[in-house]
Coordinates of N, CA, C and O in Angstrom, one line a residue:
M17 N 84.9 142.3 93.6 CA 85.4 142.0 92.1 C 86.7 141.1 92.6 O 86.5 140.0 92.3
L18 N 86.8 141.3 93.5 CA 88.7 140.3 93.0 C 88.1 139.9 95.1 O 88.9 137.9 94.4
K19 N 87.5 139.6 95.2 CA 86.8 138.6 96.9 C 86.7 137.3 95.9 O 87.4 135.7 96.1
P20 N 85.1 136.8 95.7 CA 85.5 135.9 94.6 C 86.1 134.9 93.9 O 86.7 133.8 94.1
V21 N 86.6 136.1 92.6 CA 88.7 135.2 92.1 C 89.3 134.2 93.7 O 89.8 133.3 93.2
L22 N 89.6 135.3 94.4 CA 90.4 135.1 95.4 C 89.8 133.5 95.6 O 90.7 132.2 96.0
G23 N 88.7 133.1 96.0 CA 88.4 132.7 97.1 C 88.5 131.2 96.3 O 88.8 130.2 96.8
I24 N 87.6 131.5 95.3 CA 88.3 130.4 94.4 C 89.7 129.4 93.8 O 89.6 128.6 94.0
A25 N 90.7 130.8 93.9 CA 92.3 130.3 93.6 C 92.4 129.9 94.6 O 92.9 129.1 95.0
A26 N 92.1 130.3 95.9 CA 92.2 129.5 97.3 C 92.0 128.3 97.5 O 92.2 127.2 97.8
A27 N 90.7 128.4 97.0 CA 90.6 126.1 97.7 C 90.7 125.8 96.4 O 90.9 124.6 96.5
G28 N 91.0 126.1 94.8 CA 91.6 125.2 93.2 C 93.1 124.5 94.6 O 93.1 123.7 94.5
F29 N 94.2 125.8 94.9 CA 95.3 125.7 95.7 C 95.0 125.0 96.7 O 96.2 124.1 97.0
V30 N 94.3 124.8 98.2 CA 94.4 124.0 98.8 C 93.5 122.4 98.3 O 94.1 121.9 98.4
A31 N 93.3 122.5 97.1 CA 92.9 121.1 96.4 C 94.1 120.4 96.1 O 94.1 119.9 96.2
V32 N 94.5 121.4 94.9 CA 96.1 120.7 95.0 C 97.1 119.9 95.3 O 97.7 119.3 94.9
V33 N 96.8 121.1 97.1 CA 98.1 120.6 97.9 C 97.1 118.8 98.5 O 98.6 118.5 97.6
L34 N 96.5 119.5 98.9 CA 95.5 118.0 99.6 C 95.8 116.7 97.7 O 96.1 115.4 98.6
W35 N 95.5 117.0 96.7 CA 96.3 115.5 96.2 C 97.2 115.2 95.9 O 97.9 114.4 95.5
K36 N 98.5 116.4 95.8 CA 99.9 116.0 95.5 C 100.3 115.6 97.9 O 100.9 114.6 96.3
V37 N 99.4 115.9 98.8 CA 99.7 114.6 99.1 C 99.1 113.7 99.7 O 99.9 112.5 100.5
L38 N 98.1 113.6 99.2 CA 97.6 112.2 99.8 C 98.1 111.3 97.9 O 97.9 110.1 98.6
G39 N 98.0 112.4 96.9 CA 98.8 111.2 96.3 C 100.0 110.6 96.2 O 100.9 108.8 96.7
L40 N 101.0 111.6 97.2 CA 102.2 110.6 97.9 C 101.7 110.0 98.9 O 102.8 108.4 99.6
L41 N 100.7 110.2 100.1 CA 101.1 109.1 101.4 C 100.5 107.6 100.7 O 100.2 106.7 101.2
L42 N 99.7 108.2 99.8 CA 99.0 107.1 98.6 C 99.7 106.0 97.7 O 99.3 104.6 97.9
L43 N 100.8 105.8 97.3 CA 101.4 105.6 96.5 C 102.5 104.3 96.9 O 101.7 103.3 96.3
P44 N 103.4 104.8 97.5 CA 103.6 103.0 98.6 C 102.3 102.0 98.7 O 102.9 100.9 98.9
L45 N 101.6 102.6 99.1 CA 100.0 101.9 99.5 C 99.8 101.1 98.6 O 99.8 99.8 97.9
V46 N 99.4 101.8 97.3 CA 99.4 101.1 95.9 C 100.8 99.8 95.6 O 100.2 98.9 95.2
A47 N 101.3 100.6 95.7 CA 102.8 99.4 95.0 C 102.7 99.0 96.3 O 102.8 96.1 95.4
M48 N 103.1 98.5 97.2 CA 102.6 97.2 98.2 C 101.3 96.0 98.4 O 101.6 95.2 98.2
A49 N 100.5 97.0 97.8 CA 99.5 96.4 97.7 C 99.1 95.3 95.9 O 98.7 93.9 96.2
F50 N 100.0 95.9 94.8 CA 100.2 95.4 93.9 C 101.3 94.1 93.7 O 100.8 92.8 93.4
G51 N 102.4 94.1 94.9 CA 103.2 93.1 95.5 C 103.1 91.9 95.6 O 103.3 91.3 95.6
L52 N 101.7 92.1 96.4 CA 101.4 92.0 97.7 C 100.5 90.7 96.0 O 100.9 89.7 96.9
L53 N 100.2 90.8 95.1 CA 98.9 90.6 94.8 C 99.6 89.7 94.2 O 99.5 88.2 93.2
V54 N 100.5 89.9 94.0 CA 101.7 89.6 92.7 C 103.1 88.1 93.3 O 102.9 86.8 93.0
V55 N 102.6 87.8 94.5 CA 102.9 87.2 95.9 C 102.2 86.3 95.7 O 102.2 85.2 95.7
V56 N 101.1 86.5 95.2 CA 100.1 86.0 95.8 C 99.4 85.3 94.1 O 99.4 84.2 94.5
L57 N 99.6 85.2 93.6 CA 99.4 84.4 91.7 C 100.1 84.2 91.6 O 99.8 82.6 91.2
K58 N 101.7 84.5 91.9 CA 103.0 83.5 91.9 C 102.5 82.3 92.7 O 102.7 81.1 92.4
F59 N 102.6 82.5 94.0 CA 102.1 80.5 95.2 C 100.6 80.2 94.3 O 101.6 78.9 94.5
A60 N 99.7 80.5 93.9 CA 98.5 80.5 93.9 C 99.5 79.4 92.2 O 98.2 78.0 91.7
F61 N 100.3 80.2 91.0 CA 100.6 79.6 89.9 C 101.4 77.7 90.9 O 101.5 76.8 89.6
I62 N 102.4 77.8 90.9 CA 102.9 77.4 91.5 C 101.8 76.0 92.0 O 102.2 74.4 91.8
G63 N 100.8 75.9 93.1 CA 100.7 75.2 93.4 C 99.7 74.7 92.4 O 99.6 73.6 92.7
A64 N 99.7 75.3 91.5 CA 97.9 74.5 89.9 C 99.1 73.8 89.4 O 99.0 72.8 89.0
M65 N 100.4 74.1 89.0 CA 101.8 73.3 88.9 C 102.2 72.1 89.2 O 101.5 71.2 88.5
I66 N 101.5 72.1 90.4 CA 102.0 70.9 91.4 C 101.2 70.4 91.1 O 101.1 69.0 90.8
C67 N 99.7 71.0 91.5 CA 98.4 69.6 91.3 C 98.5 69.4 89.7 O 97.9 67.9 89.2
F68 N 99.1 69.6 88.6 CA 99.0 69.2 87.6 C 100.1 67.9 87.2 O 99.9 67.4 86.9
A69 N 101.1 68.2 87.5 CA 102.4 67.3 87.9 C 101.6 66.0 88.7 O 101.7 65.5 88.1
I70 N 100.4 66.1 89.4 CA 100.9 64.7 90.2 C 99.4 64.6 89.8 O 99.1 63.1 89.3
W71 N 98.5 64.6 88.8 CA 97.6 65.0 88.2 C 98.1 64.8 87.2 O 97.2 63.1 86.5
V72 N 99.3 64.5 85.6 CA 99.4 64.1 84.8 C 100.2 62.3 85.3 O 100.2 61.2 84.8
F73 N 100.5 62.1 86.6 CA 101.3 61.2 87.1 C 100.3 60.5 87.6 O 100.9 59.5 87.6
R74 N 99.8 60.5 88.1 CA 97.9 59.9 87.9 C 98.1 58.9 87.2 O 98.1 58.0 86.7
R75 N 98.0 59.8 85.9 CA 97.0 59.7 84.8 C 97.5 58.9 84.1 O 97.6 57.7 83.4
M76 N 99.5 58.9 84.3 CA 100.9 58.1 83.2 C 100.7 56.4 83.9 O 100.9 55.9 83.2
T77 N 100.2 56.5 85.2 CA 101.6 55.2 85.8 C 100.3 54.7 86.5 O 100.0 53.8 86.4
R78 N 98.6 54.9 85.5 CA 97.2 53.7 86.0 C 97.8 52.7 85.2 O 97.8 52.7 83.8
S79 N 96.5 51.6 86.2 CA 97.3 50.1 85.0 C 96.1 49.7 83.6 O 95.3 50.9 84.3
S80 N 97.0 49.5 83.0 CA 94.9 49.7 81.7 C 94.8 48.9 81.9 O 93.7 48.9 80.9
A81 N 94.2 47.3 82.4 CA 93.9 46.5 83.2 C 93.0 46.7 84.2 O 93.1 46.1 85.0
T82 N 91.9 47.9 83.6 CA 91.2 48.1 84.8 C 89.5 47.2 85.2 O 89.0 47.5 85.8
A83 N 89.9 46.7 83.8 CA 88.7 45.6 83.6 C 88.3 44.4 84.4 O 89.4 43.5 83.4

């Protein structure tokens, strides 16, 4: 009667230990991936702002006597 309960308890204990260990191992990887994503988005935003500034400069310095 006690053997099935002990088997389920042992399986639960192993599952919790694996969950905690893998969580501790994967947390730095997730943080690093998030940081890398933020850096990539920052550079993309800077590039978009440079392209926008060039577009505005060309539009403002265009000659009005094109015809």
